[in-house]
Tab-separated table of C-alpha atoms in Angstrom:
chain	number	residue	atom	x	y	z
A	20	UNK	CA	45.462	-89.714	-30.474
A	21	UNK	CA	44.308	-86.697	-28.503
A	22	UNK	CA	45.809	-85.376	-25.460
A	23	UNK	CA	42.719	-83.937	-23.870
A	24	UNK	CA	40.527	-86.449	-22.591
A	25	UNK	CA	37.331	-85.652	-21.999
A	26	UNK	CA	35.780	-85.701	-18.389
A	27	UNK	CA	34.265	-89.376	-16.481
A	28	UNK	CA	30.648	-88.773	-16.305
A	29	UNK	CA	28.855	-91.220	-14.084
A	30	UNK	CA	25.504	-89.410	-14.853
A	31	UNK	CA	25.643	-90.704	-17.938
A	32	UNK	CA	26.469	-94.314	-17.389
A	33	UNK	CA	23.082	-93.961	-14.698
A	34	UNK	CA	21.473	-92.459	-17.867
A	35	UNK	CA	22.631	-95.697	-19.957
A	36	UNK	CA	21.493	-98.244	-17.175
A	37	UNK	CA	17.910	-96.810	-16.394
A	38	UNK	CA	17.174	-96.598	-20.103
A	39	UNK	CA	17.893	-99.998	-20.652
A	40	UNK	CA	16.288	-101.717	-18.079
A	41	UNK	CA	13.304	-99.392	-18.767
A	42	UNK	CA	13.492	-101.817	-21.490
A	43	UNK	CA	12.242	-104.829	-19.865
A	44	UNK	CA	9.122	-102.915	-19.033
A	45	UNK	CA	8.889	-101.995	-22.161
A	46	UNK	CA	9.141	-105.034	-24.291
A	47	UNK	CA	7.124	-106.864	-21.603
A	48	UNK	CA	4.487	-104.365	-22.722
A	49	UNK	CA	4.759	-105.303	-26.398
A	50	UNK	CA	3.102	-108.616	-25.001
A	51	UNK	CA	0.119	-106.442	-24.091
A	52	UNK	CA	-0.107	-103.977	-26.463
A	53	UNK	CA	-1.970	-104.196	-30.343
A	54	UNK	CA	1.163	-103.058	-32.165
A	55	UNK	CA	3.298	-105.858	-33.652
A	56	UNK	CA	5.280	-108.065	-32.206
A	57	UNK	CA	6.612	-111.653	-31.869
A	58	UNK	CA	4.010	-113.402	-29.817
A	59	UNK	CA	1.249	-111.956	-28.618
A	60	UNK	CA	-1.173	-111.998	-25.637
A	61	UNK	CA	-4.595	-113.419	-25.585
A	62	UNK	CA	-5.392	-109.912	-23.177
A	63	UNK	CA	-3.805	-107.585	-26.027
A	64	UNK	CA	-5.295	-104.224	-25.789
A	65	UNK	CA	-4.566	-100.567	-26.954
A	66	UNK	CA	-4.750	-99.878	-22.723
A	67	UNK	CA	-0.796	-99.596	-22.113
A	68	UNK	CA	-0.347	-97.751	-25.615
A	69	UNK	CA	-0.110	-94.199	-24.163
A	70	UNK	CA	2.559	-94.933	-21.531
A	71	UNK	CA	4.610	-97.182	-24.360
A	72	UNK	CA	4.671	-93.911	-26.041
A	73	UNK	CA	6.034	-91.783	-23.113
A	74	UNK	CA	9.127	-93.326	-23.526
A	75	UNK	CA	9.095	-94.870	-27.600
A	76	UNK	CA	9.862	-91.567	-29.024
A	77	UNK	CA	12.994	-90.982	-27.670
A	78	UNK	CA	14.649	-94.037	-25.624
A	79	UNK	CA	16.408	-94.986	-28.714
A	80	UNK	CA	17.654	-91.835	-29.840
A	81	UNK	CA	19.047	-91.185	-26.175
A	82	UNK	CA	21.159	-94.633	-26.108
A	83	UNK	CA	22.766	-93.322	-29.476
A	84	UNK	CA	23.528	-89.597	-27.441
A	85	UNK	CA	25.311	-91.761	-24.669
A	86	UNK	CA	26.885	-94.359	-27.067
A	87	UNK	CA	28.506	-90.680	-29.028
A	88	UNK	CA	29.675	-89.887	-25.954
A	89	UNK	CA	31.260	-93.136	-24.294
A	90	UNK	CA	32.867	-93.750	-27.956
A	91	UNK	CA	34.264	-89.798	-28.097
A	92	UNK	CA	35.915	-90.647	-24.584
A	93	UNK	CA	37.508	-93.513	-26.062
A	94	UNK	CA	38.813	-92.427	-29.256
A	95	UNK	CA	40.506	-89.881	-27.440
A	96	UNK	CA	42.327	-92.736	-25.672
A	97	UNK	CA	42.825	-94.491	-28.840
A	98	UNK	CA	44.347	-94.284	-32.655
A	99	UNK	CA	40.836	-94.398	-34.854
A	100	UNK	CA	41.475	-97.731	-36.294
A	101	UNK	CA	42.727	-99.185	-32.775
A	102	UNK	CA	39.446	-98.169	-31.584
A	103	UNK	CA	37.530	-99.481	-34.789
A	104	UNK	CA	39.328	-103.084	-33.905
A	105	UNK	CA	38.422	-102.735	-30.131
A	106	UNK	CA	34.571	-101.691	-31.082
A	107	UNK	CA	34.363	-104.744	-33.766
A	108	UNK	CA	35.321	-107.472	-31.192
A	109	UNK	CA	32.955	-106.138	-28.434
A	110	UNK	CA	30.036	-105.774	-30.910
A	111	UNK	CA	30.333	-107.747	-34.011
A	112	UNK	CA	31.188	-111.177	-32.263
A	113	UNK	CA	28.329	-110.804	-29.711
A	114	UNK	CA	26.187	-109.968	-32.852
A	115	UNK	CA	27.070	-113.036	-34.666
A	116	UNK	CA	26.446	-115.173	-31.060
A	117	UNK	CA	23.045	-113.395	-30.595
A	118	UNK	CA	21.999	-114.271	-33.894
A	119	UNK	CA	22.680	-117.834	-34.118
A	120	UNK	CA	21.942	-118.991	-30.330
A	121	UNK	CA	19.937	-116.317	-28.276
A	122	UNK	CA	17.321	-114.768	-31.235
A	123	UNK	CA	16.288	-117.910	-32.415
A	124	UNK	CA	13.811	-118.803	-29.899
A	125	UNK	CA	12.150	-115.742	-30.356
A	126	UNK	CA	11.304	-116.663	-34.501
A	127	UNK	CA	10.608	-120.282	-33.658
A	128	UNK	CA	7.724	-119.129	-31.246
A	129	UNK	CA	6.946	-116.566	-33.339
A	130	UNK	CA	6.216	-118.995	-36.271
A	131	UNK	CA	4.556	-121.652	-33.568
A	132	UNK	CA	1.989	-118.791	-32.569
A	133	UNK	CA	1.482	-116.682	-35.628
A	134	UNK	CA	1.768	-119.843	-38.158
A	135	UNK	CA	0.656	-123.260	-36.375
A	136	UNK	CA	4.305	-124.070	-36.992
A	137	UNK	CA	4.324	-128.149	-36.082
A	138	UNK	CA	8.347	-129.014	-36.821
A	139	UNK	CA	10.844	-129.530	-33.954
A	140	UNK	CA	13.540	-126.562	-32.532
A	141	UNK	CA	16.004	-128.988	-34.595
A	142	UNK	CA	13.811	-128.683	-37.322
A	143	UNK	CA	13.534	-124.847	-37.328
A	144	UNK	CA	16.984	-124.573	-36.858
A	145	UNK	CA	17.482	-125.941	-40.178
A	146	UNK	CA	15.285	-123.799	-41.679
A	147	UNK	CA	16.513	-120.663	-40.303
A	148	UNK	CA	20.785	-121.244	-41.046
A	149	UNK	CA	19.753	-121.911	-44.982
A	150	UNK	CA	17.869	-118.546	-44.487
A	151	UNK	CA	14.357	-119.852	-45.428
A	152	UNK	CA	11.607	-117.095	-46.376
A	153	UNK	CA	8.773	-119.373	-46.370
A	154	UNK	CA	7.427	-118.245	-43.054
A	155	UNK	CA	4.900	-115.705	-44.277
A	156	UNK	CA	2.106	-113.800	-42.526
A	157	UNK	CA	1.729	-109.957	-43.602
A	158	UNK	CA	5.422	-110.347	-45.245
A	159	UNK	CA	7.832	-113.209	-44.763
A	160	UNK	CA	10.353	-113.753	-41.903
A	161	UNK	CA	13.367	-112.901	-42.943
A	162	UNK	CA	15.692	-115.797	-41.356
A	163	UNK	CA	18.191	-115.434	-39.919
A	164	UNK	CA	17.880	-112.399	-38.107
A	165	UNK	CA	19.299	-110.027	-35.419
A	166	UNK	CA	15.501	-108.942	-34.473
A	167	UNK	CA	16.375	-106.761	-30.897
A	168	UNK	CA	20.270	-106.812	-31.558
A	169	UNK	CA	19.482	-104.752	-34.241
A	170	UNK	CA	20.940	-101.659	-32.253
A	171	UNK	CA	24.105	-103.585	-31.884
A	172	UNK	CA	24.291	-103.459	-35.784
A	173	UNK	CA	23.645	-100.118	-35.911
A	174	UNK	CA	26.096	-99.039	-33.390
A	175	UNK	CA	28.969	-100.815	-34.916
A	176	UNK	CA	27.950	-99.176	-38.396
A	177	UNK	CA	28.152	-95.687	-36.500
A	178	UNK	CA	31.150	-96.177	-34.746
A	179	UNK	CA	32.789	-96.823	-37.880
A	180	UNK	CA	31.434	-93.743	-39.255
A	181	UNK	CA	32.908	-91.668	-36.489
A	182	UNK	CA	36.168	-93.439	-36.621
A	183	UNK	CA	36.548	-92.667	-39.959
A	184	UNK	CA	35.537	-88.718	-39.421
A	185	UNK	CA	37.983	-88.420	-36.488
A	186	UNK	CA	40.544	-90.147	-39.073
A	187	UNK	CA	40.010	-87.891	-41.667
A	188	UNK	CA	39.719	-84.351	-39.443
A	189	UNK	CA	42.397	-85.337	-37.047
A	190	UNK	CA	42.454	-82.190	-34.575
A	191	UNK	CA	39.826	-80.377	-36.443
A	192	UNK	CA	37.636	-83.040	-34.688
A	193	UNK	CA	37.762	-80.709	-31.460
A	194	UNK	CA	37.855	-77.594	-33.186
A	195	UNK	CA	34.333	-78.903	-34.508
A	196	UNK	CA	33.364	-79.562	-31.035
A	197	UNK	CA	34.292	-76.819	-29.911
A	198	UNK	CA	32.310	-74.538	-32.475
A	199	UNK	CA	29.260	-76.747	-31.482
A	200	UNK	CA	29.698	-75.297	-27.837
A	201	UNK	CA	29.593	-71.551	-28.460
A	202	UNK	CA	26.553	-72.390	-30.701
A	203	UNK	CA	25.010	-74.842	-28.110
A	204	UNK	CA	23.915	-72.234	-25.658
A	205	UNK	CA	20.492	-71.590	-24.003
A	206	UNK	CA	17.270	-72.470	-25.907
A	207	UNK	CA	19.614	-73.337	-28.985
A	208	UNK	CA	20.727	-76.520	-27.568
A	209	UNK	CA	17.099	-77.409	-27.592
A	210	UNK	CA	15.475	-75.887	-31.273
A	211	UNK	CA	18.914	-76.830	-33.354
A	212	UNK	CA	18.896	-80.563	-32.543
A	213	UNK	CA	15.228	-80.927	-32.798
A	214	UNK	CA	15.314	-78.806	-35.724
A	215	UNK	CA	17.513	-81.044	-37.365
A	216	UNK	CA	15.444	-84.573	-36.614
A	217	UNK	CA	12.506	-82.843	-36.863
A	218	UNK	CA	13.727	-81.938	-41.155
A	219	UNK	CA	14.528	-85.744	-41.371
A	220	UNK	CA	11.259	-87.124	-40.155
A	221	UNK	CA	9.368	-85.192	-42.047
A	222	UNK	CA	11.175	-85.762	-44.617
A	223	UNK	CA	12.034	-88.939	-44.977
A	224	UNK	CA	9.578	-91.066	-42.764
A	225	UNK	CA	6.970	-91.455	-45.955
A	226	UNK	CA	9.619	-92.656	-48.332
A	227	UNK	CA	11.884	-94.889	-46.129
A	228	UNK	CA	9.967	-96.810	-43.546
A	229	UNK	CA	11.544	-98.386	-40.630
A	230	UNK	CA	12.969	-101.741	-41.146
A	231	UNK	CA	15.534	-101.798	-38.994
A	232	UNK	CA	17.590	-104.240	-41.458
A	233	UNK	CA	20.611	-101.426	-41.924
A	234	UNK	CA	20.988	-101.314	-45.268
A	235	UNK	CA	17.623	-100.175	-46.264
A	236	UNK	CA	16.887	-98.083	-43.203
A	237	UNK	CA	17.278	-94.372	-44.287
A	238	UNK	CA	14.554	-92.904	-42.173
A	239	UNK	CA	16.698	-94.873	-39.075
A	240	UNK	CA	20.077	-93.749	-40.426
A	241	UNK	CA	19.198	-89.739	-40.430
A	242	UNK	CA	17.442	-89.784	-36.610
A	243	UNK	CA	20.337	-92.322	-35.491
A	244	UNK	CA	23.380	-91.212	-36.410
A	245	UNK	CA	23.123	-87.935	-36.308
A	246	UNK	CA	22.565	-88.080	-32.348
A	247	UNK	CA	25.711	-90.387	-31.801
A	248	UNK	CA	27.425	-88.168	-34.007
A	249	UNK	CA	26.022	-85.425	-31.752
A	250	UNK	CA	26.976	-87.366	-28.569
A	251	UNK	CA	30.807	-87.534	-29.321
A	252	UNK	CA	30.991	-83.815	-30.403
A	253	UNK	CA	29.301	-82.959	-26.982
A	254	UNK	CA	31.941	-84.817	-25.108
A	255	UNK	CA	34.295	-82.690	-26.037
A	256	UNK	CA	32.633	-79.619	-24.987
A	257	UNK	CA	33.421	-78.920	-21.178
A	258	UNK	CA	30.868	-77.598	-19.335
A	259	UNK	CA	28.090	-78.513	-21.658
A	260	UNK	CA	25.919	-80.655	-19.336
A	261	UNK	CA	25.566	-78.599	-16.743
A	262	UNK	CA	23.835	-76.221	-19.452
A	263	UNK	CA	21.665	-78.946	-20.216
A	264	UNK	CA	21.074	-79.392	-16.614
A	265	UNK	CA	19.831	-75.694	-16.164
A	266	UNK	CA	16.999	-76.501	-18.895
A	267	UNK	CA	16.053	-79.785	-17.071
A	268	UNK	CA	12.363	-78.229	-16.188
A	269	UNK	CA	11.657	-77.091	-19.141
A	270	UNK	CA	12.581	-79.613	-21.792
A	271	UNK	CA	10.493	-81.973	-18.962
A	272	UNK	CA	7.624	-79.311	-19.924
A	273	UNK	CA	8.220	-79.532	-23.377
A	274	UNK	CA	8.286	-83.419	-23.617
A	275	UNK	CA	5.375	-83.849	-21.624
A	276	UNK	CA	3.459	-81.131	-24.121
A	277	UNK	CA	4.697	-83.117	-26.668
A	278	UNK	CA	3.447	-86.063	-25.694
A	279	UNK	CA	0.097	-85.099	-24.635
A	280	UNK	CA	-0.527	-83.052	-27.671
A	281	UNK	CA	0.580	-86.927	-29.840
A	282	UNK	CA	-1.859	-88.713	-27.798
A	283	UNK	CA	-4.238	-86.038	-29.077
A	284	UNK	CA	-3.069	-86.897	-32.865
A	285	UNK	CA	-2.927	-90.496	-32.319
A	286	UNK	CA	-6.875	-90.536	-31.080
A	287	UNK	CA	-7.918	-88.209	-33.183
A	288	UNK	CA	-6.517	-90.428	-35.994
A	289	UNK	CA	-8.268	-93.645	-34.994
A	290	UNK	CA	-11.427	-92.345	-34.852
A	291	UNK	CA	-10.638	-91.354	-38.643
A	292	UNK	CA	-11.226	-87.576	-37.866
A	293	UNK	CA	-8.180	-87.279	-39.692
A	294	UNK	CA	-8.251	-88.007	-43.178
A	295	UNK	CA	-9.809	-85.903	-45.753
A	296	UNK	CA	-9.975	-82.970	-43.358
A	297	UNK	CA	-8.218	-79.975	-42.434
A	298	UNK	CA	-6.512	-81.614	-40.064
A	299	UNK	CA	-4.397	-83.019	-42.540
A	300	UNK	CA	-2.505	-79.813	-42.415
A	301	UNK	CA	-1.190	-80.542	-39.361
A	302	UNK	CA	0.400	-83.425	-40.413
A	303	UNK	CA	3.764	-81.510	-40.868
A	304	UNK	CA	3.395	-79.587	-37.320
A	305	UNK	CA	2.949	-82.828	-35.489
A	306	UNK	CA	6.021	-84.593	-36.572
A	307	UNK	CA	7.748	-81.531	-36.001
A	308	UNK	CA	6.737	-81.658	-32.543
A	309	UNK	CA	7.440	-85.671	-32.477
A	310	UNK	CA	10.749	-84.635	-32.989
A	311	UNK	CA	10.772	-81.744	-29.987
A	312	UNK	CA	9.390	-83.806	-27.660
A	313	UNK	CA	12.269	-86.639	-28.730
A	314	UNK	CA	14.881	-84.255	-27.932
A	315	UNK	CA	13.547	-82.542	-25.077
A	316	UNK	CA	12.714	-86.106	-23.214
A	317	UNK	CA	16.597	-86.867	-24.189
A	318	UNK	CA	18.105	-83.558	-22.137
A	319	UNK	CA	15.873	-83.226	-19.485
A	320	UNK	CA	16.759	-86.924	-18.746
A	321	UNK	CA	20.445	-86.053	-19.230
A	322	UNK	CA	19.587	-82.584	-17.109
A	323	UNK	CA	18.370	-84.511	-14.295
A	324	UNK	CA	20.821	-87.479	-13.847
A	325	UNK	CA	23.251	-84.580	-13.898
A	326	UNK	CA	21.965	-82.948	-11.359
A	327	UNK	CA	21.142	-85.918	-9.524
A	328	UNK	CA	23.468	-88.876	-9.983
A	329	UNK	CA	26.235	-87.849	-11.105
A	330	UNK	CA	27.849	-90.457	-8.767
A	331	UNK	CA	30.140	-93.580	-8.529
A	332	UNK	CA	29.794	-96.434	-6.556
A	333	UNK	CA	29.913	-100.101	-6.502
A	334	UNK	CA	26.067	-100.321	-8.005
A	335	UNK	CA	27.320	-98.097	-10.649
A	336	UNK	CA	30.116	-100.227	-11.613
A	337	UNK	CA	28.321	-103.279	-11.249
A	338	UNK	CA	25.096	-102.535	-13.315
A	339	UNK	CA	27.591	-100.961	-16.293
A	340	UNK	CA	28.851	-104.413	-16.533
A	341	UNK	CA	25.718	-106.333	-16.397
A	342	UNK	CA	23.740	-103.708	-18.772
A	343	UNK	CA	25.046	-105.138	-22.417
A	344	UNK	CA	24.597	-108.837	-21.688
A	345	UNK	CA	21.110	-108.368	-19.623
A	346	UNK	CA	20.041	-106.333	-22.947
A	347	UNK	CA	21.312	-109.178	-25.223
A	348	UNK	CA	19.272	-111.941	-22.815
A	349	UNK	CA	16.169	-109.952	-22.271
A	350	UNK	CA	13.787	-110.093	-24.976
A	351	UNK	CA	14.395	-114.011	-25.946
A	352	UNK	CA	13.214	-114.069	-22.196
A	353	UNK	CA	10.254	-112.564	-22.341
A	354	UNK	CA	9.326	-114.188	-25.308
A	355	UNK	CA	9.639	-117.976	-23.681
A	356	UNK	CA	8.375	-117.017	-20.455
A	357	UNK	CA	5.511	-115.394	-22.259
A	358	UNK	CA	4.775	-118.523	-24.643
A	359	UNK	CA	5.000	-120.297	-21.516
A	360	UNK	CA	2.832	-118.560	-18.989
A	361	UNK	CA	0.068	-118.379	-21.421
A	362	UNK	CA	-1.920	-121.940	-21.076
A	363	UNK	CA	-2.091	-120.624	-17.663
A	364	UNK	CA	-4.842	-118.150	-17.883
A	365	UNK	CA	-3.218	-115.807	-15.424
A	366	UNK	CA	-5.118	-112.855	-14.954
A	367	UNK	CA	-2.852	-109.643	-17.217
A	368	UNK	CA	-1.894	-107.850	-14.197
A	369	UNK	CA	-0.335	-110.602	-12.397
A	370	UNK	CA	0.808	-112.179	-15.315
A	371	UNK	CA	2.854	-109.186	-16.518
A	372	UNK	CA	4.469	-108.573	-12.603
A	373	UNK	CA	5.896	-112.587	-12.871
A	374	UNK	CA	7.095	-111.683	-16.587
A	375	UNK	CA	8.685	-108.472	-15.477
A	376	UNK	CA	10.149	-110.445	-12.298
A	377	UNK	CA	11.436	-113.448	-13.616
A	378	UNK	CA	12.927	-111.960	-17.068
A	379	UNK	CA	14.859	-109.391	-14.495
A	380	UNK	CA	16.320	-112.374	-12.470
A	381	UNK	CA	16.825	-114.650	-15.033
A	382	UNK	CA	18.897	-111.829	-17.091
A	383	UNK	CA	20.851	-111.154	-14.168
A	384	UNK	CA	21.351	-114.733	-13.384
A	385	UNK	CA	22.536	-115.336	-16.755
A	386	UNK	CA	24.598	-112.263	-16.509
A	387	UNK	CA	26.317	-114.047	-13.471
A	388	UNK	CA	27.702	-117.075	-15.624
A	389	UNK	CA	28.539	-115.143	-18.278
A	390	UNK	CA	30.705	-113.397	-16.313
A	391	UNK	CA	32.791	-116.159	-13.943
A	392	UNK	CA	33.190	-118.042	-17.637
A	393	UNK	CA	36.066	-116.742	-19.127
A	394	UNK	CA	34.854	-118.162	-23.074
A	395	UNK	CA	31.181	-116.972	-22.261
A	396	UNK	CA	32.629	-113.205	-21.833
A	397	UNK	CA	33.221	-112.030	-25.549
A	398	UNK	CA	30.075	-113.421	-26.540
A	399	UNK	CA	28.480	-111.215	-24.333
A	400	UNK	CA	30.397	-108.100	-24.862
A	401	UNK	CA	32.747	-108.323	-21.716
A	402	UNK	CA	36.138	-107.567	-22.155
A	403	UNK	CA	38.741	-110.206	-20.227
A	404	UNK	CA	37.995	-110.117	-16.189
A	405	UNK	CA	40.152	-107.350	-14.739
A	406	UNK	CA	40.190	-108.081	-10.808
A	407	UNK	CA	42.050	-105.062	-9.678
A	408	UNK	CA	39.706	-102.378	-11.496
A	409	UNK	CA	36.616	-101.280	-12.064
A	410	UNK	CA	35.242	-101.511	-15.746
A	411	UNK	CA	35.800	-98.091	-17.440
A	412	UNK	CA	32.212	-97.073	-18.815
A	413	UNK	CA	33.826	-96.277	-22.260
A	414	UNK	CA	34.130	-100.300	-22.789
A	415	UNK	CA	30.779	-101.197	-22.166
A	416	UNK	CA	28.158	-100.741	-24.862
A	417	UNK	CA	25.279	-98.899	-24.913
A	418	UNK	CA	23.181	-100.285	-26.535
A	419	UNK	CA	18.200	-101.451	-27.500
A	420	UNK	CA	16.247	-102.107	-28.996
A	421	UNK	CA	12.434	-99.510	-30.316
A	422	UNK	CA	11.711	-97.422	-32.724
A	423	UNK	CA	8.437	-95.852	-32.950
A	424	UNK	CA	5.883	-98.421	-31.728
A	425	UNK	CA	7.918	-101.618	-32.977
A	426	UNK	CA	11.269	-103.658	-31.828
């Protein structure tokens, strides 16, 4: 166990609550978009696709950062495997829960839509606990599945991988740490990093596609872990985020270059001005700068909530609680409400407002059962109901579901 604990940073848990509910708006856009997804609507368009992809690149990547972090601050709390038993029950057992009661909605109506599926919920039930593969479209559904709780997978698999590492360095763990703060200075903390995913993606993105199923997922693995693992040396490091908060502007610049310059790509591409050109050559460059404007979206919003809400309060401490089982509830959510909505013929606009308001209340409505029931609060990630504290951000989980254009 280590006797330096790193500093409370409410920034961060801000960080961790405005990505993820960023995520409503963004999985209610999946509805909307032409990229895959579970159900689709009749209105889908390639309209929304450029602001999907202000935030696709790096939402992910910056939930893994703040997960590092939160799971640094507890290990130095905690023996490793105390802290690997702690991390299992919060994530595993709401893993198994999501999987068998709250994702299967989402593949029933997937298989109704996409498939004509006739059979009953009962039936599909069946189906899906004997892990039947004869839903096929494009591929087969694999059944059953975690589908949007596939970051709680991941996480677990990470924080297992750091427990181990602190484990086996012991005290070398902050030496390490502390070496990555006299080399994280100035523009270094922004080039090394990116450098780093930048190498993987190009890479590896060819030969390992996403899948997000864990064990095939190598692309995933190297732009994943690496951040988390990145996250809990950086809590170590005092004084590190107000250097990141000094290079707020420009990493905004740089993402926002970034971003412009891949909407450039991504047109250029569809027009099939691409292909058999010389623009092939920049190929390479552009997922170099993928990977920039990924880790320069990721600081400057670090920079900023440092600068700006680094702050407690009883919305703070509220909103960490609901954030994990709101995530878990969301996207089944949408995916009803959607399936619902549609023999209505609502015009897009309005139809995607009620979607975004009624998945938002129902989440938090659900999140207000879950937790006055004292069984319902494991399933949901929620430790047992402490009346006389506030929830310490280190035992909530960070955690969804995109990457790329997908989840």
């Amino acid at each position: 166990m280590h006797t330096n604990h790193p500093p409370r940073h409410h920034f961060l848990d801000w960080v961790r609550i405005i990505a993820f509910f960023l995520l409503i708006l963004y999985h209610v856009g999946m509805y909307y978009v032409t990229w895959g997804w579970h159900v689709k609507s009749p209105y889908a368009g390639p309209a929304l696709e450029p602001f999907m992809m202000l935030s696709s690149p790096w939402r992910l990547s910056l939930l893994f950062l703040v997960s590092g972090v939160a799971s640094s601050a507890m290990l130095a709390k905690l023996r490793p495997l105390a802290f690997l038993r702690k991390r299992s029950w919060r994530l595993l057992v709401p893993l198994l829960f999501g999987m068998l009661v709250i994702v299967p909605p989402q593949s029933y109506l997937e298989v109704v839509e996409k498939l004509g599926y006739a059979g009953s919920y009962a039936d599909f039930m069946r189906l899906y606990v004997r892990g039947y593969h004869g839903f096929c479209q494009d591929g087969c559904l694999i059944l059953p599945t975690w589908n949007h709780l596939w970051f709680v997978a991941y996480l677990w698999a990470y924080t297992a991988v750091l427990a181990l590492v602190v484990l086996a360095l012991g005290p070398r763990f902050d030496r390490l740490a502390a070496l990555f703060g006299r080399v994280l200075t100035g523009w270094k903390i922004i080039v090394l990093p990116a450098a780093v995913l930048a190498l993987a993606r190009i890479l590896m993105l060819n030969r390992f596609p996403v899948t997000h199923a864990l064990v095939d997922d190598w692309y995933n693995h190297a732009n994943y872990l690496p951040v988390f693992l990145l996250g809990a040396l950086m809590a170590r490091v005092p004084g590190l985020w107000p250097r990141v908060a000094a290079l707020r502007w420009t990493c905004l610049a740089l993402a926002l270059a970034g971003w412009a310059l891949l909407m450039l790509w991504i047109a250029l591409d569809e027009t099939g001005g691409i292909d058999g050109t010389r623009w092939e050559l920049l190929a390479t460059p552009m997922r170099a700068n993928y990977a920039l404007l990924a880790w320069s979206a990721i600081l400057a919003a670090c920079g900023f909530a440092q600068r700006h809400l680094d702050r407690d309060g009883p919305a703070r401490r509220y909103l960490t609680e609901a954030v994990f089982p709101v995530y878990i509830l969301h996207q089944t959510l949408i995916v009803v409400l959607a399936h619902a909505l549609k023999p209505l013929h609502r015009p897009p606009g309005l139809e995607a407002v009620l979607l975004v308001v009624l998945v938002t209340v129902l989440s938090f409505a659900g999140f207000e059962i879950v937790r006055r029931v004292p069984l319902l609060r494991p399933l949901f990630g929620l430790g047992p109901r402490i009346r006389t504290a506030a929830p310490a951000a280190q035992d909530i989980i960070a955690p969804h579901p995109v990457a790329g254009r997908g989840a």
